[in-house]
Structure formats: structure tokens, C-alpha cells
mmCIF file of C-alpha atoms and ligand atoms in Angstrom:
data_model
loop_
_atom_site.group_PDB
_atom_site.id
_atom_site.type_symbol
_atom_site.label_atom_id
_atom_site.label_comp_id
_atom_site.label_asym_id
_atom_site.label_seq_id
_atom_site.Cartn_x
_atom_site.Cartn_y
_atom_site.Cartn_z
ATOM 1 C CA MET A 3 -14.452 -53.795 28.151
ATOM 2 C CA LYS A 4 -12.272 -56.241 30.007
ATOM 3 C CA ASP A 5 -10.279 -55.727 33.152
ATOM 4 C CA MET A 6 -6.913 -54.472 31.950
ATOM 5 C CA ASN A 7 -5.023 -55.300 35.154
ATOM 6 C CA LEU A 8 -2.102 -57.031 33.531
ATOM 7 C CA GLU A 9 0.151 -57.253 36.545
ATOM 8 C CA THR A 10 -1.926 -59.837 38.383
ATOM 9 C CA SER A 11 -2.923 -62.362 35.716
ATOM 10 C CA PRO A 12 -0.187 -64.730 34.514
ATOM 11 C CA ASP A 13 -2.290 -66.232 31.673
ATOM 12 C CA SER A 14 -1.339 -66.311 28.020
ATOM 13 C CA GLY A 15 -3.941 -63.709 26.989
ATOM 14 C CA SER A 16 -2.105 -61.173 29.026
ATOM 15 C CA ARG A 17 1.186 -62.499 27.623
ATOM 16 C CA PHE A 18 -0.047 -61.299 24.224
ATOM 17 C CA LEU A 19 -1.403 -58.041 25.602
ATOM 18 C CA ARG A 20 1.747 -57.424 27.641
ATOM 19 C CA ALA A 21 3.849 -57.776 24.502
ATOM 20 C CA CYS A 22 1.569 -55.311 22.668
ATOM 21 C CA LEU A 23 2.298 -52.843 25.475
ATOM 22 C CA ARG A 24 6.037 -53.687 25.511
ATOM 23 C CA LYS A 25 6.026 -55.254 28.968
ATOM 24 C CA PRO A 26 8.215 -58.255 29.881
ATOM 25 C CA VAL A 27 6.799 -61.738 29.133
ATOM 26 C CA ASP A 28 7.675 -65.298 30.200
ATOM 27 C CA CYS A 29 7.944 -66.344 26.554
ATOM 28 C CA THR A 30 7.163 -64.787 23.184
ATOM 29 C CA PRO A 31 3.429 -64.800 22.415
ATOM 30 C CA VAL A 32 2.386 -66.242 19.057
ATOM 31 C CA TRP A 33 -0.661 -66.239 16.757
ATOM 32 C CA PHE A 34 -1.073 -66.451 12.972
ATOM 33 C CA LEU A 35 -2.593 -64.205 10.333
ATOM 34 C CA ARG A 36 -5.521 -66.170 8.854
ATOM 35 C CA GLN A 37 -5.256 -68.837 11.547
ATOM 36 C CA ALA A 38 -8.878 -69.898 10.919
ATOM 37 C CA GLY A 39 -9.289 -70.895 7.300
ATOM 38 C CA ARG A 40 -9.289 -73.467 4.580
ATOM 39 C CA TYR A 41 -6.045 -75.195 5.628
ATOM 40 C CA MET A 42 -8.009 -76.557 8.610
ATOM 41 C CA GLN A 43 -10.348 -79.533 8.158
ATOM 42 C CA GLU A 44 -12.700 -78.214 10.848
ATOM 43 C CA TYR A 45 -13.147 -74.982 8.859
ATOM 44 C CA ARG A 46 -13.665 -76.838 5.589
ATOM 45 C CA ASP A 47 -16.379 -78.902 7.284
ATOM 46 C CA VAL A 48 -18.219 -75.746 8.384
ATOM 47 C CA ARG A 49 -17.768 -74.242 4.885
ATOM 48 C CA LYS A 50 -19.531 -77.247 3.322
ATOM 49 C CA HIS A 51 -22.765 -75.967 4.846
ATOM 50 C CA HIS A 52 -22.289 -72.170 4.835
ATOM 51 C CA THR A 53 -20.810 -69.454 2.650
ATOM 52 C CA LEU A 54 -18.041 -67.267 4.068
ATOM 53 C CA VAL A 55 -20.445 -64.373 4.640
ATOM 54 C CA GLU A 56 -23.008 -66.654 6.310
ATOM 55 C CA ILE A 57 -20.338 -67.774 8.774
ATOM 56 C CA CYS A 58 -19.445 -64.157 9.523
ATOM 57 C CA LYS A 59 -23.083 -63.170 10.083
ATOM 58 C CA GLN A 60 -23.962 -65.980 12.485
ATOM 59 C CA PRO A 61 -22.205 -65.183 15.758
ATOM 60 C CA ASP A 62 -22.446 -68.775 17.031
ATOM 61 C CA ILE A 63 -20.686 -70.143 13.976
ATOM 62 C CA ALA A 64 -18.158 -67.299 13.678
ATOM 63 C CA ALA A 65 -17.280 -67.758 17.353
ATOM 64 C CA GLU A 66 -16.989 -71.513 16.962
ATOM 65 C CA VAL A 67 -14.623 -71.175 13.988
ATOM 66 C CA THR A 68 -12.519 -68.615 15.878
ATOM 67 C CA ILE A 69 -12.335 -70.744 19.026
ATOM 68 C CA THR A 70 -11.657 -74.050 17.264
ATOM 69 C CA ALA A 71 -8.677 -72.641 15.373
ATOM 70 C CA ALA A 72 -7.142 -70.956 18.422
ATOM 71 C CA GLU A 73 -7.612 -74.043 20.640
ATOM 72 C CA LYS A 74 -6.257 -76.417 18.048
ATOM 73 C CA LEU A 75 -3.099 -74.364 17.537
ATOM 74 C CA GLY A 76 -2.501 -73.429 21.185
ATOM 75 C CA VAL A 77 -1.864 -69.786 20.269
ATOM 76 C CA ASP A 78 -1.906 -66.781 22.608
ATOM 77 C CA ALA A 79 -4.522 -64.768 20.728
ATOM 78 C CA ALA A 80 -7.710 -65.388 18.762
ATOM 79 C CA ILE A 81 -8.597 -63.109 15.845
ATOM 80 C CA ILE A 82 -12.329 -62.870 15.350
ATOM 81 C CA PHE A 83 -13.569 -64.665 12.266
ATOM 82 C CA ALA A 84 -14.854 -61.957 9.920
ATOM 83 C CA ASP A 85 -13.719 -60.389 6.653
ATOM 84 C CA LEU A 86 -12.190 -57.099 5.660
ATOM 85 C CA LEU A 87 -14.973 -56.347 3.209
ATOM 86 C CA LEU A 88 -17.978 -56.659 5.538
ATOM 87 C CA PRO A 89 -18.298 -52.849 6.076
ATOM 88 C CA LEU A 90 -18.930 -52.383 2.332
ATOM 89 C CA GLU A 91 -22.419 -53.813 2.602
ATOM 90 C CA PRO A 92 -23.911 -51.278 5.076
ATOM 91 C CA MET A 93 -22.194 -48.549 3.049
ATOM 92 C CA GLY A 94 -24.313 -49.656 0.095
ATOM 93 C CA LEU A 95 -21.947 -51.843 -1.950
ATOM 94 C CA ASP A 96 -22.811 -55.453 -2.716
ATOM 95 C CA PHE A 97 -19.973 -57.921 -3.010
ATOM 96 C CA GLU A 98 -19.449 -61.637 -3.170
ATOM 97 C CA PHE A 99 -16.580 -64.074 -2.968
ATOM 98 C CA MET A 100 -16.158 -65.910 -6.258
ATOM 99 C CA ALA A 101 -14.431 -69.291 -6.073
ATOM 100 C CA GLY A 102 -10.812 -68.891 -7.138
ATOM 101 C CA GLU A 103 -11.223 -65.172 -7.819
ATOM 102 C CA GLY A 104 -11.472 -63.623 -4.386
ATOM 103 C CA PRO A 105 -13.869 -60.782 -3.622
ATOM 104 C CA VAL A 106 -15.879 -59.030 -6.360
ATOM 105 C CA VAL A 107 -17.638 -55.705 -5.687
ATOM 106 C CA HIS A 108 -20.510 -55.390 -8.149
ATOM 107 C CA HIS A 109 -20.726 -51.618 -8.652
ATOM 108 C CA PRO A 110 -17.286 -50.176 -7.906
ATOM 109 C CA VAL A 111 -16.901 -46.581 -6.740
ATOM 110 C CA ARG A 112 -15.508 -44.442 -9.583
ATOM 111 C CA THR A 113 -17.063 -40.965 -9.410
ATOM 112 C CA THR A 114 -17.943 -38.171 -6.999
ATOM 113 C CA GLU A 115 -21.594 -39.254 -7.237
ATOM 114 C CA ASP A 116 -20.639 -42.816 -6.278
ATOM 115 C CA VAL A 117 -18.891 -41.496 -3.162
ATOM 116 C CA LEU A 118 -21.830 -39.236 -2.279
ATOM 117 C CA ALA A 119 -24.179 -42.220 -2.498
ATOM 118 C CA LEU A 120 -22.258 -44.238 0.126
ATOM 119 C CA ARG A 121 -23.999 -44.459 3.501
ATOM 120 C CA THR A 122 -22.338 -44.019 6.872
ATOM 121 C CA ASP A 123 -25.376 -44.401 9.139
ATOM 122 C CA ARG A 124 -25.705 -48.161 9.186
ATOM 123 C CA ALA A 125 -22.567 -49.386 10.989
ATOM 124 C CA GLU A 126 -24.951 -50.963 13.510
ATOM 125 C CA ASP A 127 -25.722 -53.597 10.840
ATOM 126 C CA LEU A 128 -22.228 -54.986 11.501
ATOM 127 C CA SER A 129 -22.971 -55.757 15.145
ATOM 128 C CA TYR A 130 -23.007 -59.507 14.391
ATOM 129 C CA VAL A 131 -19.200 -59.261 14.622
ATOM 130 C CA ALA A 132 -19.438 -57.759 18.118
ATOM 131 C CA ARG A 133 -21.876 -60.512 19.143
ATOM 132 C CA ALA A 134 -19.340 -63.123 17.973
ATOM 133 C CA ILE A 135 -16.582 -61.378 19.958
ATOM 134 C CA GLU A 136 -18.737 -61.582 23.095
ATOM 135 C CA LYS A 137 -19.089 -65.319 22.603
ATOM 136 C CA VAL A 138 -15.362 -65.796 22.075
ATOM 137 C CA GLY A 139 -14.695 -63.711 25.204
ATOM 138 C CA ALA A 140 -17.185 -65.777 27.223
ATOM 139 C CA HIS A 141 -15.300 -68.906 26.155
ATOM 140 C CA PHE A 142 -11.727 -67.771 26.743
ATOM 141 C CA GLY A 143 -12.036 -65.233 29.540
ATOM 142 C CA ASN A 144 -8.537 -63.825 30.013
ATOM 143 C CA ARG A 145 -6.884 -67.034 28.805
ATOM 144 C CA LEU A 146 -6.272 -65.645 25.303
ATOM 145 C CA GLY A 147 -6.037 -62.177 23.815
ATOM 146 C CA ILE A 148 -9.018 -61.396 21.598
ATOM 147 C CA ILE A 149 -8.267 -59.448 18.449
ATOM 148 C CA GLY A 150 -10.891 -57.444 16.590
ATOM 149 C CA PHE A 151 -10.003 -56.023 13.195
ATOM 150 C CA CYS A 152 -10.883 -53.853 10.252
ATOM 151 C CA GLY A 153 -9.319 -52.719 6.989
ATOM 152 C CA ALA A 154 -7.401 -49.462 6.793
ATOM 153 C CA PRO A 155 -9.038 -46.687 4.757
ATOM 154 C CA TYR A 156 -6.609 -46.982 1.808
ATOM 155 C CA THR A 157 -6.901 -50.761 1.491
ATOM 156 C CA LEU A 158 -10.700 -50.756 1.764
ATOM 157 C CA ALA A 159 -10.950 -47.838 -0.670
ATOM 158 C CA SER A 160 -8.871 -49.847 -3.143
ATOM 159 C CA TYR A 161 -11.356 -52.756 -3.006
ATOM 160 C CA MET A 162 -14.290 -50.354 -3.411
ATOM 161 C CA ILE A 163 -12.726 -48.623 -6.406
ATOM 162 C CA GLU A 164 -11.109 -51.564 -8.201
ATOM 163 C CA GLY A 165 -14.089 -53.844 -7.552
ATOM 164 C CA GLY A 166 -11.789 -56.558 -6.201
ATOM 165 C CA GLY A 167 -8.128 -57.404 -5.848
ATOM 166 C CA SER A 168 -5.742 -55.600 -8.176
ATOM 167 C CA ARG A 169 -2.277 -55.769 -9.637
ATOM 168 C CA ASN A 170 -1.561 -52.153 -10.494
ATOM 169 C CA TYR A 171 -4.288 -50.212 -8.641
ATOM 170 C CA ILE A 172 -4.879 -48.063 -11.717
ATOM 171 C CA GLU A 173 -8.468 -47.056 -10.899
ATOM 172 C CA THR A 174 -7.578 -46.365 -7.258
ATOM 173 C CA LYS A 175 -4.672 -44.138 -8.200
ATOM 174 C CA LYS A 176 -6.679 -42.425 -10.950
ATOM 175 C CA LEU A 177 -9.322 -41.356 -8.417
ATOM 176 C CA MET A 178 -6.631 -40.427 -5.884
ATOM 177 C CA TYR A 179 -4.706 -38.183 -8.334
ATOM 178 C CA ARG A 180 -7.545 -36.822 -10.434
ATOM 179 C CA ASN A 181 -10.383 -36.336 -7.993
ATOM 180 C CA PRO A 182 -9.019 -35.442 -4.564
ATOM 181 C CA THR A 183 -12.449 -34.297 -3.390
ATOM 182 C CA ALA A 184 -13.962 -37.701 -4.086
ATOM 183 C CA TRP A 185 -10.879 -39.457 -2.655
ATOM 184 C CA ASN A 186 -10.960 -37.506 0.595
ATOM 185 C CA GLY A 187 -14.727 -37.862 0.803
ATOM 186 C CA LEU A 188 -14.386 -41.619 0.457
ATOM 187 C CA LEU A 189 -11.711 -41.862 3.163
ATOM 188 C CA ASP A 190 -13.785 -39.662 5.495
ATOM 189 C CA LYS A 191 -16.799 -41.919 5.070
ATOM 190 C CA LEU A 192 -14.685 -45.007 5.667
ATOM 191 C CA ILE A 193 -13.233 -43.535 8.854
ATOM 192 C CA THR A 194 -16.737 -42.790 10.162
ATOM 193 C CA VAL A 195 -17.959 -46.341 9.564
ATOM 194 C CA LEU A 196 -14.733 -48.068 10.679
ATOM 195 C CA THR A 197 -14.564 -46.059 13.900
ATOM 196 C CA ALA A 198 -18.114 -47.091 14.823
ATOM 197 C CA TYR A 199 -17.363 -50.694 13.835
ATOM 198 C CA CYS A 200 -14.208 -50.848 15.972
ATOM 199 C CA LYS A 201 -16.093 -49.292 18.891
ATOM 200 C CA GLN A 202 -18.642 -52.105 18.741
ATOM 201 C CA GLN A 203 -15.815 -54.640 18.760
ATOM 202 C CA VAL A 204 -14.002 -53.015 21.700
ATOM 203 C CA GLU A 205 -17.203 -52.714 23.729
ATOM 204 C CA ALA A 206 -17.847 -56.393 23.032
ATOM 205 C CA GLY A 207 -14.476 -57.342 24.555
ATOM 206 C CA ALA A 208 -11.780 -57.073 21.867
ATOM 207 C CA ASP A 209 -8.461 -56.551 23.697
ATOM 208 C CA VAL A 210 -6.672 -55.186 20.646
ATOM 209 C CA ILE A 211 -7.689 -53.972 17.183
ATOM 210 C CA GLN A 212 -5.594 -54.913 14.164
ATOM 211 C CA ILE A 213 -5.905 -52.533 11.223
ATOM 212 C CA PHE A 214 -5.070 -54.294 7.946
ATOM 213 C CA ASP A 215 -3.522 -52.000 5.348
ATOM 214 C CA SER A 216 -2.722 -55.084 3.318
ATOM 215 C CA TRP A 217 -2.188 -53.373 -0.048
ATOM 216 C CA VAL A 218 -0.490 -50.170 1.096
ATOM 217 C CA GLY A 219 2.778 -51.489 -0.356
ATOM 218 C CA SER A 220 1.384 -50.478 -3.763
ATOM 219 C CA LEU A 221 2.094 -46.826 -2.876
ATOM 220 C CA SER A 222 5.309 -44.841 -3.195
ATOM 221 C CA ILE A 223 6.427 -43.189 -0.001
ATOM 222 C CA GLU A 224 5.284 -39.764 -1.238
ATOM 223 C CA ASP A 225 1.859 -41.087 -2.187
ATOM 224 C CA TYR A 226 1.553 -42.936 1.117
ATOM 225 C CA ARG A 227 2.279 -39.712 2.993
ATOM 226 C CA GLN A 228 -0.109 -37.634 0.946
ATOM 227 C CA TYR A 229 -3.016 -39.981 0.251
ATOM 228 C CA ALA A 230 -3.118 -42.730 2.881
ATOM 229 C CA LEU A 231 -1.204 -41.880 6.060
ATOM 230 C CA PRO A 232 -3.441 -39.062 7.382
ATOM 231 C CA ALA A 233 -6.559 -41.278 7.192
ATOM 232 C CA SER A 234 -4.799 -44.255 8.821
ATOM 233 C CA LYS A 235 -3.496 -42.006 11.576
ATOM 234 C CA ARG A 236 -6.988 -40.682 12.306
ATOM 235 C CA LEU A 237 -8.349 -44.209 12.556
ATOM 236 C CA VAL A 238 -5.464 -45.425 14.760
ATOM 237 C CA GLU A 239 -5.978 -42.480 17.125
ATOM 238 C CA ALA A 240 -9.750 -42.967 17.230
ATOM 239 C CA VAL A 241 -9.310 -46.630 18.206
ATOM 240 C CA GLN A 242 -6.646 -45.847 20.817
ATOM 241 C CA GLN A 243 -9.068 -43.429 22.433
ATOM 242 C CA MET A 244 -11.326 -46.439 23.038
ATOM 243 C CA GLY A 245 -8.628 -47.736 25.402
ATOM 244 C CA VAL A 246 -7.085 -50.594 23.410
ATOM 245 C CA PRO A 247 -3.745 -50.986 21.603
ATOM 246 C CA VAL A 248 -3.663 -50.986 17.794
ATOM 247 C CA ILE A 249 -1.677 -53.293 15.514
ATOM 248 C CA TYR A 250 -1.095 -51.755 12.061
ATOM 249 C CA PHE A 251 -0.102 -54.186 9.309
ATOM 250 C CA GLY A 252 0.713 -54.081 5.602
ATOM 251 C CA VAL A 253 2.628 -56.129 3.039
ATOM 252 C CA GLU A 254 5.711 -55.027 1.059
ATOM 253 C CA THR A 255 6.128 -52.129 3.417
ATOM 254 C CA ALA A 256 9.913 -52.113 3.971
ATOM 255 C CA GLY A 257 10.216 -48.590 2.555
ATOM 256 C CA LEU A 258 7.117 -47.321 4.343
ATOM 257 C CA LEU A 259 7.661 -48.575 7.886
ATOM 258 C CA THR A 260 8.992 -45.362 9.409
ATOM 259 C CA ASP A 261 6.035 -43.419 8.044
ATOM 260 C CA MET A 262 3.551 -46.137 8.942
ATOM 261 C CA ALA A 263 4.837 -46.040 12.511
ATOM 262 C CA SER A 264 4.139 -42.305 12.583
ATOM 263 C CA THR A 265 0.442 -43.234 12.809
ATOM 264 C CA GLY A 266 1.316 -43.915 16.450
ATOM 265 C CA ALA A 267 0.141 -47.539 16.256
ATOM 266 C CA ASP A 268 1.265 -49.481 19.342
ATOM 267 C CA VAL A 269 2.375 -52.517 17.335
ATOM 268 C CA MET A 270 3.690 -52.596 13.771
ATOM 269 C CA GLY A 271 2.934 -55.749 11.776
ATOM 270 C CA LEU A 272 5.952 -56.718 9.654
ATOM 271 C CA ASP A 273 6.032 -58.679 6.410
ATOM 272 C CA TRP A 274 8.878 -61.173 5.901
ATOM 273 C CA HIS A 275 11.040 -59.286 3.429
ATOM 274 C CA GLN A 276 13.579 -57.965 5.891
ATOM 275 C CA PRO A 277 14.887 -59.273 9.219
ATOM 276 C CA ILE A 278 13.108 -57.962 12.301
ATOM 277 C CA GLU A 279 16.283 -56.314 13.550
ATOM 278 C CA VAL A 280 16.342 -54.125 10.416
ATOM 279 C CA ALA A 281 12.586 -53.470 10.354
ATOM 280 C CA TRP A 282 12.412 -52.682 14.100
ATOM 281 C CA LYS A 283 15.065 -49.982 13.651
ATOM 282 C CA SER A 284 12.921 -48.312 10.957
ATOM 283 C CA VAL A 285 9.840 -48.563 13.147
ATOM 284 C CA GLY A 286 11.529 -47.332 16.310
ATOM 285 C CA TYR A 287 11.850 -49.219 19.603
ATOM 286 C CA ASN A 288 8.988 -47.225 21.095
ATOM 287 C CA HIS A 289 6.673 -49.534 19.106
ATOM 288 C CA ALA A 290 6.123 -53.255 19.589
ATOM 289 C CA VAL A 291 6.447 -55.408 16.449
ATOM 290 C CA GLN A 292 4.598 -58.451 15.165
ATOM 291 C CA GLY A 293 5.955 -60.954 12.662
ATOM 292 C CA ASN A 294 7.525 -62.066 10.477
ATOM 293 C CA LEU A 295 8.063 -65.632 9.244
ATOM 294 C CA ASP A 296 7.453 -66.159 5.510
ATOM 295 C CA PRO A 297 4.136 -68.116 5.492
ATOM 296 C CA ILE A 298 5.483 -70.498 2.861
ATOM 297 C CA THR A 299 8.235 -71.615 5.262
ATOM 298 C CA LEU A 300 5.426 -73.693 6.817
ATOM 299 C CA PHE A 301 5.889 -76.096 3.887
ATOM 300 C CA ALA A 302 9.585 -76.692 4.718
ATOM 301 C CA PRO A 303 10.859 -79.794 6.563
ATOM 302 C CA LEU A 304 10.730 -79.322 10.339
ATOM 303 C CA ASP A 305 14.479 -78.778 10.769
ATOM 304 C CA ILE A 306 14.525 -75.928 8.240
ATOM 305 C CA LEU A 307 11.305 -74.530 9.706
ATOM 306 C CA GLU A 308 12.876 -74.555 13.173
ATOM 307 C CA THR A 309 15.990 -72.782 11.899
ATOM 308 C CA ARG A 310 13.833 -70.042 10.369
ATOM 309 C CA VAL A 311 11.638 -69.691 13.479
ATOM 310 C CA LYS A 312 14.722 -69.305 15.643
ATOM 311 C CA GLU A 313 16.168 -66.747 13.231
ATOM 312 C CA VAL A 314 13.046 -64.629 13.640
ATOM 313 C CA LEU A 315 13.270 -64.915 17.441
ATOM 314 C CA ARG A 316 16.983 -64.165 17.477
ATOM 315 C CA SER A 317 16.463 -61.225 15.150
ATOM 316 C CA ALA A 318 13.942 -59.776 17.617
ATOM 317 C CA GLY A 319 16.837 -59.836 20.091
ATOM 318 C CA GLY A 320 14.790 -60.806 23.161
ATOM 319 C CA ARG A 321 13.528 -57.224 23.358
ATOM 320 C CA VAL A 322 10.218 -56.555 25.060
ATOM 321 C CA GLY A 323 7.394 -56.070 22.570
ATOM 322 C CA HIS A 324 7.778 -58.895 20.061
ATOM 323 C CA ILE A 325 4.745 -60.934 19.025
ATOM 324 C CA PHE A 326 5.592 -63.887 16.809
ATOM 325 C CA ASN A 327 3.485 -64.175 13.647
ATOM 326 C CA LEU A 328 3.795 -64.739 9.925
ATOM 327 C CA GLY A 329 4.675 -61.985 7.489
ATOM 328 C CA HIS A 330 1.268 -62.548 5.819
ATOM 329 C CA GLY A 331 -1.619 -65.021 6.004
ATOM 330 C CA ILE A 332 -1.497 -68.822 6.107
ATOM 331 C CA VAL A 333 -2.270 -70.212 2.631
ATOM 332 C CA PRO A 334 -4.929 -72.915 2.092
ATOM 333 C CA SER A 335 -2.727 -76.013 1.607
ATOM 334 C CA THR A 336 -0.504 -75.393 4.673
ATOM 335 C CA PRO A 337 0.035 -78.500 6.875
ATOM 336 C CA VAL A 338 -1.677 -77.827 10.222
ATOM 337 C CA GLU A 339 0.876 -79.893 12.150
ATOM 338 C CA ASN A 340 3.646 -77.537 11.042
ATOM 339 C CA VAL A 341 1.693 -74.555 12.344
ATOM 340 C CA GLN A 342 1.255 -76.359 15.677
ATOM 341 C CA ALA A 343 4.966 -77.174 15.702
ATOM 342 C CA VAL A 344 5.821 -73.484 15.310
ATOM 343 C CA VAL A 345 3.727 -72.599 18.370
ATOM 344 C CA LYS A 346 5.726 -75.090 20.423
ATOM 345 C CA MET A 347 9.053 -73.841 19.034
ATOM 346 C CA VAL A 348 8.183 -70.252 19.934
ATOM 347 C CA HIS A 349 6.937 -71.108 23.424
ATOM 348 C CA ASP A 350 9.946 -73.329 24.149
ATOM 349 C CA TYR A 351 12.472 -70.745 23.004
ATOM 350 C CA LYS A 352 14.499 -69.251 25.823
ATOM 351 C CA LEU A 353 14.513 -65.498 25.368
ATOM 352 C CA GLU A 354 17.946 -65.207 27.030
ATOM 353 C CA GLN A 355 19.387 -66.972 23.950
ATOM 354 C CA ALA A 356 18.256 -64.097 21.766
ATOM 355 C CA ARG A 357 19.648 -61.508 24.139
ATOM 356 C CA GLY A 358 23.060 -63.158 23.685
HETATM 357 O O1 LIG B 419 -8.323 -66.422 11.201
HETATM 358 C C1 LIG B 419 -8.446 -65.514 10.358
HETATM 359 O O2 LIG B 419 -7.576 -64.652 10.161
HETATM 360 C C2 LIG B 419 -9.697 -65.521 9.541
HETATM 361 C C3 LIG B 419 -10.464 -64.250 9.562
HETATM 362 C C4 LIG B 419 -10.173 -63.402 8.336
HETATM 363 C C5 LIG B 419 -10.718 -63.629 7.036
HETATM 364 N N1 LIG B 419 -10.365 -62.568 6.253
HETATM 365 C C6 LIG B 419 -11.601 -64.751 6.619
HETATM 366 C C7 LIG B 419 -11.489 -65.198 5.224
HETATM 367 C C8 LIG B 419 -9.414 -62.244 8.279
HETATM 368 C C9 LIG B 419 -8.565 -61.596 9.380
HETATM 369 C C10 LIG B 419 -9.559 -61.722 6.954
HETATM 370 C C11 LIG B 419 -8.951 -60.446 6.547
HETATM 371 C C12 LIG B 419 -8.886 -60.134 5.120
HETATM 372 N N2 LIG B 419 -9.821 -60.364 4.151
HETATM 373 C C13 LIG B 419 -7.829 -59.417 4.530
HETATM 374 C C14 LIG B 419 -6.647 -58.849 5.286
HETATM 375 C C15 LIG B 419 -5.662 -59.900 5.587
HETATM 376 C C16 LIG B 419 -4.662 -60.104 4.497
HETATM 377 O O3 LIG B 419 -4.571 -61.262 4.071
HETATM 378 O O4 LIG B 419 -3.956 -59.164 4.168
HETATM 379 C C17 LIG B 419 -8.105 -59.279 3.175
HETATM 380 C C18 LIG B 419 -7.226 -58.603 2.154
HETATM 381 C C19 LIG B 419 -9.364 -59.870 2.957
HETATM 382 C C20 LIG B 419 -10.139 -59.927 1.674
HETATM 383 C C21 LIG B 419 -10.300 -61.327 1.241
HETATM 384 N N3 LIG B 419 -11.122 -62.247 1.863
HETATM 385 C C22 LIG B 419 -9.676 -61.972 0.153
HETATM 386 C C23 LIG B 419 -8.660 -61.302 -0.762
HETATM 387 C C24 LIG B 419 -10.154 -63.272 0.113
HETATM 388 C C25 LIG B 419 -9.903 -64.295 -0.939
HETATM 389 C C26 LIG B 419 -8.551 -64.860 -0.829
HETATM 390 C C27 LIG B 419 -8.597 -66.318 -0.580
HETATM 391 O O5 LIG B 419 -7.794 -66.785 0.248
HETATM 392 O O6 LIG B 419 -9.419 -66.999 -1.222
HETATM 393 C C28 LIG B 419 -11.018 -63.448 1.216
HETATM 394 C C29 LIG B 419 -11.725 -64.693 1.589
HETATM 395 C C30 LIG B 419 -11.547 -65.190 2.993
HETATM 396 N N4 LIG B 419 -11.678 -64.420 4.108
HETATM 397 C C31 LIG B 419 -11.278 -66.535 3.388
HETATM 398 C C32 LIG B 419 -11.241 -66.545 4.791
HETATM 399 C C33 LIG B 419 -11.027 -67.733 5.693
HETATM 400 C C34 LIG B 419 -11.077 -67.738 2.469
HETATM 401 C C35 LIG B 419 -12.238 -67.993 1.630
HETATM 402 C C36 LIG B 419 -13.294 -68.956 2.052
HETATM 403 O O7 LIG B 419 -13.392 -69.513 3.175
HETATM 404 O O8 LIG B 419 -14.097 -69.184 1.160
#
């Protein structure tokens, strides 16, 4: 683990970490969900020679992709290049990424027997991610925050049960409502594997862990409370006990934010559907927040983009504990120069303006 003495190091890595811990910063830290990906030529060049999973499994290449993206953008944090679905493999589920289709899990989990067959004793197989984190840490030192990540139990369970992305989450909700034993068994197994996986990442030097509950917005508030929240809370607490802050993120979560914040996550990731000033009230000012520019704004002319960036900053009100980000991931055709321009806009913004 890294030296957490934040008071003495004025670098941008601690700017990000300071904001996670709601300490004052010289300017708002910024990074982007999916900052390494197909919108970047350098990534496309690497992808010509390797599949996505090959990149993830070769620490040299995963580290290079992570570092290149963060350097090119000038952001304050680097998220390790990996994928949400990697833990499925050591649990016994094969998957692949089909062009244009996203992930496909070949034998989805549908029954009690399927859950019983899942393994929890092979998290060590994921240590290639930790090795990549070590390499990124060796490169950046304390210059940038290093973010490890994993999926939240609900979101990963939904991929395992649906066999891929989904529109209505029918199979997930069928298992959830009709077979609570299997559902709870599945979440328990996920927590075991994800806790071990996060521990590897923290020991390798991750400063923060982001837990992606990307598809939690598919749940009503009652269902979130009953079927997803307790498992997320257990994972958040387990990671916090490792000594790092947790960022907890989902999409279409406006109605869920207050409950999501009750996981105790240090930072709440916000999607772009409501202004930060509204969302932050639901979350509570005892949490930091991260967000929340609509990723498609990156296609707007620079003057409109700048207006929107400043609206996000103004909406955060110059309060301690805001990390600038998008409300969801960068999409493949995004112009890189607009992403770079946003970094400059955020860093140049005078926080006193927002405080009015
Ligand atoms: O800089 C980064 O953020 C890249 C690291 C990263 C990837 N996946 C690499 C990737 C991260 C943080 C993820 C997380 C991830 N993976 C999430 C949570 C984030 C979110 O968007 O809510 C989810 C839901 C996944 C599952 C996943 N992986 C999907 C649905 C897809 C296909 C969608 C698409 O854009 O094609 C992937 C593929 C994937 N993972 C790509 C990248 C760069 C693009 C595909 C490729 O390079 O072939």
C-alpha cells in the first residue's frame, strides 16, 4: 500500500485522493469513465494485435494502455485497464466479447445447481490485474491517483444470469423473486471473490476502488433495498477495511441515490440525469461525489461543451469533495481533443466562482 500522507504531497494524485476524502484542493480533479478505449488511436493500434481479454491478462500491455490514456489526457487519476467480467472466468463461467454485441456468457446461471457449481477458490487467477496496477504505480508514483475496480454483486449477477447485456433483466429478476436461496448464494459467492480481488488490487497499490453497479437503475427502490443493497454494502465495507476509499457508481440512479449512499461509500458516482446540486442533496454532504457531464456532450462544439462543463462545476458549488467525470463512459467515436479540452477547462476553473 502507498504512503497515505496527503498533507505533504502537492501532486495531482493526492488532489484526486484529497477530493475522495473531502479535503480542500487547489482545483477540481478530473478523470473519465472508460478513458482508455476505442476512441483513442493508441488503443486501437494495440487492439489490432490483441483481443480485449489478452490485453487485460498481460500486465505490461494493460499497464501501457492505462498509462498512455492518462498521460495523453492529463487527468488526475488512472483507472486500471481491465473489464468488469474478468472474475466470471475463475468462478467457472466462460465468456467472450462479440463484435458489436458486447459480452456473451456461454452457460448463464439459472438454477440452484448452477450457483452451487460456481467456484470461489480461484480469485488468485485474477492477479494479472494486480501485477498491472504495480506497473502503473511504478510509472506514476504519487503523481496520479490509481483506481482499481470491480463490478457490484447485483450488476455482475445480472451478466451471469442474463448471459450478457439486457433490456428488461427478466431472467435476473425471475431468479431474484422466485429462488431467493440461489440469489443469495450467488451474491455471497460474488462477495467472496470480489473481496479477494479488490484486496489484491489494494495491496498492489490501488489508491481507491470503484465499484460499478452499472445496471442497478433497472431496480425499483424496494427491490434495490431488498435484493441488492445489503450485498453492495458488505462489499463496500470489506474494501474500506483494506484502508482505501470506495467510489460507488450506477446509471439511472436518481431515485436510488439516498439508498445507494447508505452503503457508506466514500464517493458516490453520479449519472448526468440531474444536476449535481440536486443529486448531492440526496446523497448527503458527508459523501464526496463524482460526475456528471453527459458523455455525448463531448460531441458538441467547444463553446457549448465549455458551458456544460462550467454548469457541472457551478452545480457542485465549490464544495470540498467533487471529482469531475462523465455521467457514464466515453463512447467509441468521441473526439479525443474534446476530452483533452475538458481537462483544461476543469483545471483552469476558479473554484471561488462556483462558491459565488
Ligand atoms: O479506461 C477504462 O475505463 C477502460 C477499462 C474498462 C473496460 N471495461 C475496458 C473495456 C472498464 C473500467 C470497464 C468496465 C466495464 N465493463 C463496465 C462498467 C462500466 C460501465 O460502462 O458501466 C461494464 C458494464 C463492462 C462490460 C463490458 N465490457 C461491456 C458492456 C462491453 C462492450 C461495450 C462496448 O463498448 O463495446 C465491454 C468491452 C470493453 N471493456 C471495451 C473496453 C475498452 C471495448 C471493447 C473492445 O476494446 O473491444
